[in-house]
Amino acid sequence: MENQAWFADMEARIPKGEVRTRFAPSPTGYMHIGNLRTALYTYLIAKRLGGKFILRIEDTDQERYIEGATDVIYNTLRTCKLTWQEGPDVGGPVGPYIQTQRRDLYGKYAELLIEKGGAYRCFCKEDEGVVPVTLPNGETIKKHQCACGSLTNEQIQAKLSAGETCVVRQKIPQEGTTTFVDSVFGKITVPNNELDENVLIKTDGLPTYNFANVIDDHLMGITHVVRGSEYLSSSPKYNLLYQAFGWEVPAYVHCSPVMRDSQHKMSKRHGDPSFEDLVEQGYLPEAILNYVALLGWSPGGEQEIYSLDELSRVFDIAGISKSPAVFDINKLKWMNAEYIKAMALEAFAAAAEPFIRQTVKHPAIDTARVAGLLQQRTELLTEIPEKVDFFDVLPQYDLTLYEHKKSKVDQPISLEVLKQAAPALEALPDWTDEGIHDALIALAEARGAKNAAVMYPVRIAVSGKAVTPGGAVEICSILGREETLKRLETGISRLTAALGEAE
């Protein structure tokens, strides 16, 4: 009676009448792209259908557990703004939301499953009971087959009293078929004799993934289960567990893998980037999330740039493809550049400042103004330090930079321009963009030359680089009068010495 009351209480706690999805990662150290996509699709289904998004930590595989990995999960989801309504840190009606904290209930449900005939205690050693089985199509597989499922209660008690250890193993009928329906792959039927009788409870009392998942999804009222297509082959066994308990089966949404190329899955072991890696490489979280949404899902139409709110409104399970998606870093880079261009200047300046300050240490340099030059010319935030280092210190540069056919300048012409530009800029009453611009344009007119024939040598002298964010006027304005004149004098001195030696 006590057990019946306990089970009745657990059932009574299950939320009903709402869509409930869950993201249930294992704390193994990092968030790979496929895992992030699962979290995103799970979140979007809940948002689109007006339901709840739940975070559950599946840490029963203690051998793979990495200290601090749970914080990586939290930080990644928060950075991506995938807000969960229930979870380990926020609580909820069906907690706890960490599997190792639910350990006792798995054992009780295993006992219930044994009573219902869906599982049995197995005393085989690790390698015992595994036999080759030939399928009707001629394929040979290895399955667990043993006599433990036929042991009487007296025999089981005798073994336990003798100190023998056991696992709880799923009992699968050897006749007939099991059918399940997936939202992406449709109806799939599997002969029962192809299904292995997997371990549900290990000798240490902790559940395996296959068992804990089913128990937790049921007790948490999960209506939609999003996971990788590698779990398609396990789904019939999950269905048999649901049927043995007499529970409703959730909607399955299996997603094909994210590939490095047409032949290989993405893998951290092979150097493929995780979410954290991409952020460190200068990609914006919003751009990563947008790109990940399109890896295996199509909204239809030509639009590719979507905010998270927009995705929440248009996401449809019907748009998920059966085909694997190939991760294209160049496409992500393009999308990242589009996001950078679309940012409010204040937001971009804040994001760019730490990267600018990596190489621009001088406190007089206004990083917000530097950011204004960069925004439309930046694909990755990590490109910024090298683009702007000249603001801090004029680099050593080759004087051949002063030779530019399109601007119609060479070293002698550049020397003349710098000698005239220096006093013209020094005489300015106010150091403003407009004043600098007008002085240099007036110099070009006085020389009877095109504007570029003045702007180009000045830009080289103050930056020491062939390619810069911004032109001569913007750079001089940010550097300030004193530093600009100092750099012009350096250019004059170096060109004078080089041309004198040449003569």
Coordinates of C-alpha atoms in Angstrom, one line a residue:
M1 CA 0.0 0.0 0.0
E2 CA 2.9 2.3 0.9
N3 CA 4.4 1.9 -2.6
Q4 CA 1.1 2.3 -4.3
A5 CA 0.6 5.6 -2.5
W6 CA 4.1 6.8 -3.4
F7 CA 3.6 6.0 -7.1
A8 CA 0.2 7.7 -7.0
D9 CA 1.7 10.8 -5.5
M10 CA 4.5 10.8 -8.2
E11 CA 1.8 10.5 -11.0
A12 CA -0.3 13.3 -9.4
R13 CA 2.6 15.7 -9.6
I14 CA 3.0 15.4 -13.4
P15 CA 1.9 18.6 -15.1
K16 CA -0.8 18.1 -17.6
G17 CA -2.5 20.1 -20.4
E18 CA 0.6 22.0 -21.7
V19 CA 3.5 21.5 -24.1
R20 CA 6.6 20.6 -22.2
T21 CA 10.1 20.1 -23.7
R22 CA 13.4 19.4 -22.1
F23 CA 17.1 19.8 -22.9
A24 CA 18.9 17.1 -21.0
P25 CA 22.7 17.4 -21.6
S26 CA 25.4 15.4 -19.9
P27 CA 28.1 17.5 -18.1
T28 CA 31.0 16.3 -20.2
G29 CA 32.9 19.6 -20.6
Y30 CA 31.7 21.6 -23.6
M31 CA 28.7 22.4 -25.8
H32 CA 29.2 21.0 -29.2
I33 CA 27.2 22.4 -32.2
G34 CA 24.9 19.4 -32.4
N35 CA 24.1 19.7 -28.7
L36 CA 23.4 23.4 -29.0
R37 CA 21.1 22.8 -32.0
T38 CA 19.1 20.2 -29.9
A39 CA 18.8 22.8 -27.1
L40 CA 17.6 25.5 -29.6
Y41 CA 15.0 23.3 -31.4
T42 CA 13.7 22.1 -28.0
Y43 CA 13.4 25.7 -26.8
L44 CA 11.8 26.9 -30.1
I45 CA 9.1 24.1 -30.0
A46 CA 8.1 25.1 -26.5
K47 CA 8.0 28.8 -27.4
R48 CA 6.1 28.3 -30.6
L49 CA 3.5 26.1 -28.9
G50 CA 3.2 28.2 -25.8
G51 CA 4.8 25.6 -23.5
K52 CA 7.6 25.3 -21.1
F53 CA 11.3 24.7 -21.7
I54 CA 12.9 22.6 -19.0
L55 CA 16.6 22.0 -18.3
R56 CA 17.6 18.6 -16.8
I57 CA 21.2 17.5 -16.1
E58 CA 21.9 13.9 -17.0
D59 CA 24.9 13.0 -14.9
T60 CA 24.5 9.3 -14.2
D61 CA 27.5 8.5 -16.4
Q62 CA 29.9 9.4 -13.6
E63 CA 33.0 8.2 -15.6
R64 CA 32.4 10.9 -18.2
Y65 CA 31.5 13.6 -15.7
I66 CA 33.8 16.7 -15.8
E67 CA 34.0 19.2 -12.9
G68 CA 32.6 22.5 -13.9
A69 CA 30.8 21.2 -17.0
T70 CA 27.4 22.0 -15.6
D71 CA 28.5 25.7 -15.4
V72 CA 29.4 25.5 -19.1
I73 CA 25.9 24.4 -19.8
Y74 CA 24.3 27.1 -17.8
N75 CA 26.6 29.8 -19.3
T76 CA 26.0 28.7 -22.9
L77 CA 22.2 28.7 -22.6
R78 CA 22.2 32.0 -20.8
T79 CA 24.6 33.6 -23.4
C80 CA 22.2 32.3 -26.1
K81 CA 19.2 33.6 -24.1
L82 CA 17.6 30.1 -24.1
T83 CA 15.8 30.7 -20.8
W84 CA 14.4 27.7 -19.0
Q85 CA 11.3 27.8 -16.8
E86 CA 12.3 24.8 -14.7
G87 CA 15.7 23.4 -13.9
P88 CA 18.3 22.7 -11.2
D89 CA 18.9 26.3 -10.4
V90 CA 15.3 27.6 -10.6
G91 CA 13.4 24.6 -9.3
G92 CA 10.0 23.5 -10.4
P93 CA 7.1 21.2 -9.6
V94 CA 8.8 17.9 -10.7
G95 CA 12.3 18.3 -9.4
P96 CA 15.0 17.6 -8.6
Y97 CA 16.3 18.2 -12.1
I98 CA 19.7 16.5 -11.7
Q99 CA 19.6 12.8 -12.3
T100 CA 22.0 11.7 -9.5
Q101 CA 19.6 13.5 -7.1
R102 CA 16.8 11.3 -8.3
R103 CA 18.6 8.1 -7.7
D104 CA 16.2 6.5 -5.3
L105 CA 13.1 6.8 -7.6
Y106 CA 14.8 4.9 -10.5
G107 CA 15.2 1.8 -8.3
K108 CA 11.5 2.0 -7.3
Y109 CA 10.4 2.2 -10.9
A110 CA 12.8 -0.6 -11.8
E111 CA 11.1 -2.8 -9.2
L112 CA 7.7 -1.8 -10.6
L113 CA 8.8 -2.7 -14.1
I114 CA 10.0 -6.1 -12.9
E115 CA 6.5 -6.7 -11.4
K116 CA 4.9 -5.7 -14.7
G117 CA 7.1 -8.2 -16.6
G118 CA 9.1 -5.6 -18.5
A119 CA 12.5 -6.2 -16.8
Y120 CA 14.4 -8.8 -14.8
R121 CA 17.4 -9.1 -12.6
C122 CA 20.5 -10.3 -14.5
F123 CA 23.4 -11.9 -12.6
C124 CA 25.6 -12.4 -15.7
K125 CA 29.1 -11.0 -15.6
E126 CA 29.9 -8.3 -18.1
D127 CA 30.8 -10.6 -21.0
E128 CA 28.4 -13.4 -20.2
G129 CA 25.2 -14.0 -22.1
V130 CA 26.3 -12.2 -25.3
V131 CA 25.6 -14.3 -28.3
P132 CA 25.6 -13.8 -32.1
V133 CA 22.2 -13.6 -33.7
T134 CA 21.5 -13.9 -37.4
L135 CA 18.7 -11.6 -38.7
P136 CA 16.4 -12.5 -41.6
N137 CA 18.4 -10.2 -43.9
G138 CA 21.6 -12.2 -43.1
E139 CA 23.2 -9.6 -40.9
T140 CA 24.7 -10.9 -37.7
I141 CA 24.4 -8.9 -34.5
K142 CA 25.4 -9.5 -30.9
K143 CA 22.7 -9.6 -28.3
H144 CA 22.3 -10.5 -24.7
Q145 CA 20.5 -13.7 -24.2
C146 CA 20.5 -15.5 -20.9
A147 CA 18.4 -17.6 -18.5
C148 CA 18.2 -14.9 -15.8
G149 CA 14.8 -13.8 -16.9
S150 CA 13.5 -17.2 -15.9
L151 CA 14.8 -17.3 -12.4
T152 CA 12.3 -17.8 -9.6
N153 CA 12.0 -15.4 -6.7
E154 CA 13.6 -18.0 -4.5
Q155 CA 16.6 -18.4 -6.8
I156 CA 17.0 -14.6 -7.0
Q157 CA 17.0 -14.3 -3.3
A158 CA 19.5 -17.1 -2.9
K159 CA 21.9 -15.3 -5.3
L160 CA 21.5 -12.0 -3.5
S161 CA 22.0 -13.6 -0.1
A162 CA 25.2 -15.2 -1.4
G163 CA 26.5 -11.7 -2.2
E164 CA 26.1 -11.9 -6.0
T165 CA 25.6 -8.6 -7.7
C166 CA 23.1 -8.0 -10.4
V167 CA 21.8 -5.4 -12.9
V168 CA 18.2 -4.8 -14.0
R169 CA 17.8 -5.6 -17.6
Q170 CA 14.9 -4.8 -20.0
K171 CA 12.8 -7.8 -21.0
I172 CA 12.0 -7.6 -24.7
P173 CA 9.5 -10.0 -26.5
Q174 CA 11.2 -12.0 -29.1
E175 CA 8.2 -12.2 -31.4
G176 CA 6.4 -9.6 -33.3
T177 CA 7.4 -6.0 -34.1
T178 CA 7.5 -2.6 -32.4
T179 CA 6.4 0.5 -34.3
F180 CA 6.9 4.2 -33.4
V181 CA 6.2 7.4 -35.2
D182 CA 8.9 10.1 -35.5
S183 CA 8.0 13.7 -36.4
V184 CA 10.8 13.8 -38.9
F185 CA 11.3 10.3 -40.2
G186 CA 7.7 9.1 -40.0
K187 CA 6.6 5.6 -39.0
I188 CA 9.3 3.1 -38.3
T189 CA 8.8 -0.6 -37.5
V190 CA 11.5 -2.9 -36.1
P191 CA 11.3 -6.7 -35.5
N192 CA 11.6 -7.3 -31.7
N193 CA 14.2 -10.0 -32.2
E194 CA 16.6 -7.3 -33.4
L195 CA 16.4 -5.4 -30.1
D196 CA 19.0 -6.0 -27.4
E197 CA 17.9 -6.4 -23.8
N198 CA 19.9 -3.4 -22.4
V199 CA 20.8 -2.8 -18.8
L200 CA 18.5 -0.4 -17.1
I201 CA 20.0 -0.2 -13.6
K202 CA 23.7 -0.8 -13.1
T203 CA 25.4 -2.6 -10.3
D204 CA 26.0 0.7 -8.5
G205 CA 22.3 1.4 -8.4
L206 CA 22.5 4.2 -10.9
P207 CA 20.3 4.1 -14.0
T208 CA 21.6 3.9 -17.6
Y209 CA 20.7 6.7 -20.0
N210 CA 18.0 4.5 -21.6
F211 CA 16.1 4.0 -18.4
A212 CA 16.5 7.3 -16.7
N213 CA 15.4 9.2 -19.8
V214 CA 12.1 7.4 -20.0
I215 CA 11.3 7.7 -16.3
D216 CA 12.2 11.4 -16.1
D217 CA 10.4 12.3 -19.3
H218 CA 7.3 10.7 -18.0
L219 CA 7.5 12.1 -14.5
M220 CA 8.2 15.6 -15.8
G221 CA 5.3 15.5 -18.3
I222 CA 7.5 15.9 -21.3
T223 CA 5.4 16.0 -24.5
H224 CA 8.1 16.4 -27.2
V225 CA 11.6 14.7 -27.1
V226 CA 14.2 16.3 -29.4
R227 CA 17.4 14.3 -29.9
G228 CA 19.9 13.1 -32.5
S229 CA 19.0 10.5 -35.1
E230 CA 21.6 8.2 -33.6
Y231 CA 18.8 7.4 -31.1
L232 CA 16.4 6.2 -33.7
S233 CA 17.5 2.6 -33.2
S234 CA 16.9 2.9 -29.5
S235 CA 13.4 4.4 -29.7
P236 CA 11.6 1.0 -30.1
K237 CA 13.1 0.0 -26.8
Y238 CA 11.9 3.2 -25.2
N239 CA 8.4 2.6 -26.5
L240 CA 8.4 -0.9 -25.0
L241 CA 9.2 0.7 -21.7
Y242 CA 6.4 3.2 -22.0
Q243 CA 4.0 0.4 -23.0
A244 CA 5.1 -1.8 -20.1
F245 CA 4.4 1.0 -17.6
G246 CA 1.2 1.9 -19.4
W247 CA 2.3 5.4 -20.1
E248 CA 1.7 7.8 -23.0
V249 CA 4.6 8.0 -25.4
P250 CA 5.9 11.6 -26.2
A251 CA 6.3 13.0 -29.7
Y252 CA 9.7 12.1 -31.0
V253 CA 11.7 14.6 -33.0
H254 CA 15.0 13.0 -34.3
C255 CA 17.5 15.3 -36.0
S256 CA 20.1 14.2 -38.4
P257 CA 23.7 14.9 -37.5
V258 CA 25.7 18.0 -38.1
M259 CA 28.6 17.1 -40.4
R260 CA 32.1 18.5 -40.9
D261 CA 31.9 17.4 -44.5
S262 CA 29.8 14.9 -46.5
Q263 CA 31.5 11.9 -44.8
H264 CA 32.4 13.0 -41.3
K265 CA 30.4 14.1 -38.3
M266 CA 31.7 17.1 -36.4
S267 CA 33.8 16.1 -33.5
K268 CA 35.7 18.0 -30.8
R269 CA 38.4 15.2 -31.0
H270 CA 39.1 16.2 -34.6
G271 CA 39.4 19.9 -33.9
D272 CA 35.8 21.0 -34.8
P273 CA 34.7 24.0 -32.8
S274 CA 32.4 24.0 -29.8
F275 CA 30.1 27.0 -29.1
E276 CA 32.8 28.4 -26.6
D277 CA 35.5 28.0 -29.3
L278 CA 33.4 30.0 -31.8
V279 CA 32.8 32.8 -29.3
E280 CA 36.5 32.9 -28.6
Q281 CA 37.2 33.1 -32.3
G282 CA 35.1 36.3 -32.5
Y283 CA 31.7 35.1 -33.5
L284 CA 28.6 36.7 -31.9
P285 CA 26.4 34.3 -30.0
E286 CA 23.3 35.6 -31.8
A287 CA 24.9 34.8 -35.2
I288 CA 26.0 31.4 -34.1
L289 CA 22.5 30.6 -32.9
N290 CA 20.9 31.9 -36.1
Y291 CA 23.3 29.8 -38.2
V292 CA 22.7 26.7 -36.0
A293 CA 19.0 27.0 -36.4
L294 CA 19.4 26.6 -40.2
L295 CA 21.6 23.5 -39.9
G296 CA 19.0 21.0 -40.9
W297 CA 15.9 23.2 -40.7
S298 CA 14.4 25.4 -43.4
P299 CA 11.8 28.1 -42.8
G300 CA 11.1 28.4 -46.5
G301 CA 11.6 31.5 -48.5
E302 CA 14.8 33.6 -48.9
Q303 CA 15.2 35.1 -45.5
E304 CA 18.3 33.8 -43.5
I305 CA 18.7 36.3 -40.8
Y306 CA 16.4 35.7 -37.8
S307 CA 16.4 36.9 -34.3
L308 CA 15.6 34.4 -31.5
D309 CA 12.1 36.0 -31.2
E310 CA 11.5 35.6 -34.9
L311 CA 12.7 32.0 -34.8
S312 CA 10.2 31.4 -32.0
R313 CA 7.4 32.6 -34.2
V314 CA 8.2 30.8 -37.4
F315 CA 9.8 27.5 -36.2
D316 CA 8.0 24.5 -37.4
I317 CA 9.0 20.8 -36.9
A318 CA 7.8 20.1 -40.5
G319 CA 10.8 22.2 -41.7
I320 CA 13.4 19.8 -40.2
S321 CA 15.3 17.8 -42.8
K322 CA 16.1 14.1 -42.7
S323 CA 19.4 14.8 -44.5
P324 CA 22.5 15.6 -42.5
A325 CA 23.6 19.3 -42.4
V326 CA 27.2 20.3 -43.3
F327 CA 28.7 23.0 -41.1
D328 CA 30.1 25.7 -43.4
I329 CA 32.4 28.0 -41.5
N330 CA 32.4 30.5 -44.3
K331 CA 28.6 30.8 -44.3
L332 CA 28.8 31.4 -40.5
K333 CA 31.4 34.1 -41.1
W334 CA 29.2 35.8 -43.6
M335 CA 26.3 35.7 -41.2
N336 CA 28.4 37.0 -38.4
A337 CA 29.5 40.0 -40.5
E338 CA 25.8 40.7 -41.3
Y339 CA 25.0 40.7 -37.5
I340 CA 28.0 43.0 -36.8
K341 CA 26.8 45.5 -39.5
A342 CA 23.3 45.5 -38.1
M343 CA 24.3 46.2 -34.5
A344 CA 23.6 49.6 -32.9
L345 CA 26.9 51.5 -32.8
E346 CA 26.9 51.6 -29.0
A347 CA 26.4 47.8 -28.8
F348 CA 29.2 47.2 -31.3
A349 CA 31.5 49.6 -29.5
A350 CA 31.0 47.7 -26.3
A351 CA 31.6 44.4 -27.9
A352 CA 34.7 45.7 -29.8
E353 CA 36.3 47.6 -26.9
P354 CA 38.1 44.6 -25.3
F355 CA 39.5 43.5 -28.7
I356 CA 40.6 47.1 -29.5
R357 CA 42.3 47.4 -26.1
Q358 CA 44.3 44.2 -26.8
T359 CA 46.6 46.3 -29.0
V360 CA 45.6 50.0 -28.4
K361 CA 46.7 50.7 -24.8
H362 CA 47.0 54.5 -25.0
P363 CA 44.2 56.0 -22.9
A364 CA 43.8 59.0 -25.2
I365 CA 42.5 56.9 -28.0
D366 CA 38.7 56.9 -28.1
T367 CA 37.8 53.3 -28.6
A368 CA 34.2 54.2 -29.5
R369 CA 35.4 56.3 -32.4
V370 CA 37.7 53.5 -33.5
A371 CA 34.8 51.1 -33.4
G372 CA 32.9 53.4 -35.6
L373 CA 35.5 52.9 -38.3
L374 CA 35.5 49.1 -37.9
Q375 CA 31.9 48.1 -37.8
Q376 CA 31.2 47.9 -41.6
R377 CA 34.6 46.3 -42.2
T378 CA 34.7 43.5 -39.6
E379 CA 33.7 39.8 -40.0
L380 CA 35.1 38.5 -36.8
L381 CA 35.7 40.4 -33.5
T382 CA 39.1 38.7 -33.3
E383 CA 40.2 40.5 -36.5
I384 CA 40.1 43.8 -34.6
P385 CA 43.4 43.9 -32.7
E386 CA 45.5 43.5 -35.9
K387 CA 43.4 46.1 -37.7
V388 CA 43.8 48.8 -35.2
D389 CA 47.3 48.3 -33.5
F390 CA 48.7 51.2 -35.5
F391 CA 46.6 53.6 -33.3
D392 CA 48.8 52.7 -30.4
V393 CA 52.2 52.6 -32.0
L394 CA 53.2 53.5 -35.6
P395 CA 54.6 50.2 -37.0
Q396 CA 57.8 49.9 -39.0
Y397 CA 56.7 50.0 -42.6
D398 CA 58.2 49.7 -46.0
L399 CA 58.5 53.0 -47.9
T400 CA 57.2 51.3 -51.1
L401 CA 53.8 51.7 -49.5
Y402 CA 54.0 55.3 -50.7
E403 CA 54.0 54.1 -54.3
H404 CA 50.4 53.7 -55.6
K405 CA 49.6 53.9 -59.3
K406 CA 45.8 54.4 -58.9
S407 CA 46.4 57.4 -56.6
K408 CA 49.2 58.6 -58.9
V409 CA 51.8 59.0 -56.2
D410 CA 55.3 57.7 -55.7
Q411 CA 57.9 58.4 -53.0
P412 CA 59.0 61.8 -54.3
I413 CA 55.4 63.0 -54.7
S414 CA 54.5 61.6 -51.3
L415 CA 57.4 63.6 -49.7
E416 CA 56.1 66.8 -51.3
V417 CA 52.6 66.1 -50.1
L418 CA 53.7 65.4 -46.5
K419 CA 55.9 68.5 -46.4
Q420 CA 52.9 70.6 -47.3
A421 CA 50.3 68.7 -45.3
A422 CA 52.2 69.0 -42.0
P423 CA 52.1 72.9 -41.7
A424 CA 48.5 73.0 -43.2
L425 CA 47.3 70.7 -40.4
E426 CA 49.4 72.3 -37.7
A427 CA 47.8 75.6 -38.5
L428 CA 44.2 74.4 -38.0
P429 CA 42.5 76.4 -35.2
D430 CA 40.3 73.4 -34.2
W431 CA 41.2 69.7 -34.6
T432 CA 38.0 68.4 -36.1
D433 CA 37.1 66.0 -38.9
E434 CA 35.7 68.8 -41.0
G435 CA 38.8 71.0 -40.5
I436 CA 41.2 68.2 -41.3
H437 CA 39.2 67.2 -44.4
D438 CA 39.0 70.8 -45.7
A439 CA 42.7 71.4 -45.2
L440 CA 43.7 68.3 -47.2
I441 CA 41.2 69.0 -49.9
A442 CA 42.5 72.5 -50.2
L443 CA 46.0 71.2 -50.5
A444 CA 44.9 68.8 -53.4
E445 CA 43.3 71.7 -55.2
A446 CA 46.4 73.9 -54.7
R447 CA 48.5 71.1 -56.2
G448 CA 46.2 70.5 -59.1
A449 CA 45.8 66.9 -58.1
K450 CA 43.0 64.6 -57.2
N451 CA 42.1 64.2 -53.6
A452 CA 43.5 60.7 -53.4
A453 CA 47.0 62.0 -54.3
V454 CA 47.0 63.9 -51.0
M455 CA 44.9 61.6 -48.8
Y456 CA 46.8 58.4 -49.7
P457 CA 50.3 59.6 -48.6
V458 CA 48.9 61.1 -45.4
R459 CA 47.1 57.9 -44.5
I460 CA 50.3 55.8 -45.1
A461 CA 52.3 58.3 -42.9
V462 CA 49.9 58.2 -40.0
S463 CA 49.1 54.5 -40.1
G464 CA 52.0 52.7 -41.7
K465 CA 49.5 50.2 -43.3
A466 CA 48.3 49.6 -46.8
V467 CA 44.8 48.7 -45.5
T468 CA 43.1 50.6 -42.7
P469 CA 39.7 51.0 -41.2
G470 CA 38.9 54.5 -42.1
G471 CA 40.7 57.1 -44.2
A472 CA 43.3 59.7 -43.6
V473 CA 40.8 62.2 -42.1
E474 CA 39.3 59.8 -39.5
I475 CA 42.7 58.4 -38.5
C476 CA 44.2 61.9 -38.0
S477 CA 41.2 63.0 -36.0
I478 CA 41.4 60.0 -33.6
L479 CA 45.2 60.3 -33.2
G480 CA 45.0 63.9 -32.3
R481 CA 47.1 66.9 -33.6
E482 CA 50.3 66.1 -31.7
E483 CA 50.5 62.5 -32.7
T484 CA 49.5 63.1 -36.3
L485 CA 52.2 65.8 -36.8
K486 CA 54.8 63.5 -35.2
R487 CA 54.0 60.7 -37.6
L488 CA 54.0 63.1 -40.6
E489 CA 57.4 64.3 -39.5
T490 CA 58.6 60.6 -39.3
G491 CA 57.4 60.0 -42.8
I492 CA 59.1 63.1 -44.1
S493 CA 62.3 62.2 -42.4
R494 CA 62.3 58.6 -43.7
L495 CA 61.5 59.6 -47.2
T496 CA 64.1 62.4 -47.2
A497 CA 66.7 60.0 -46.1
A498 CA 65.8 57.3 -48.6
L499 CA 65.5 59.7 -51.5
G500 CA 68.7 61.4 -50.6
E501 CA 70.5 58.1 -50.5
A502 CA 69.0 57.1 -53.9
E503 CA 70.4 60.3 -55.4

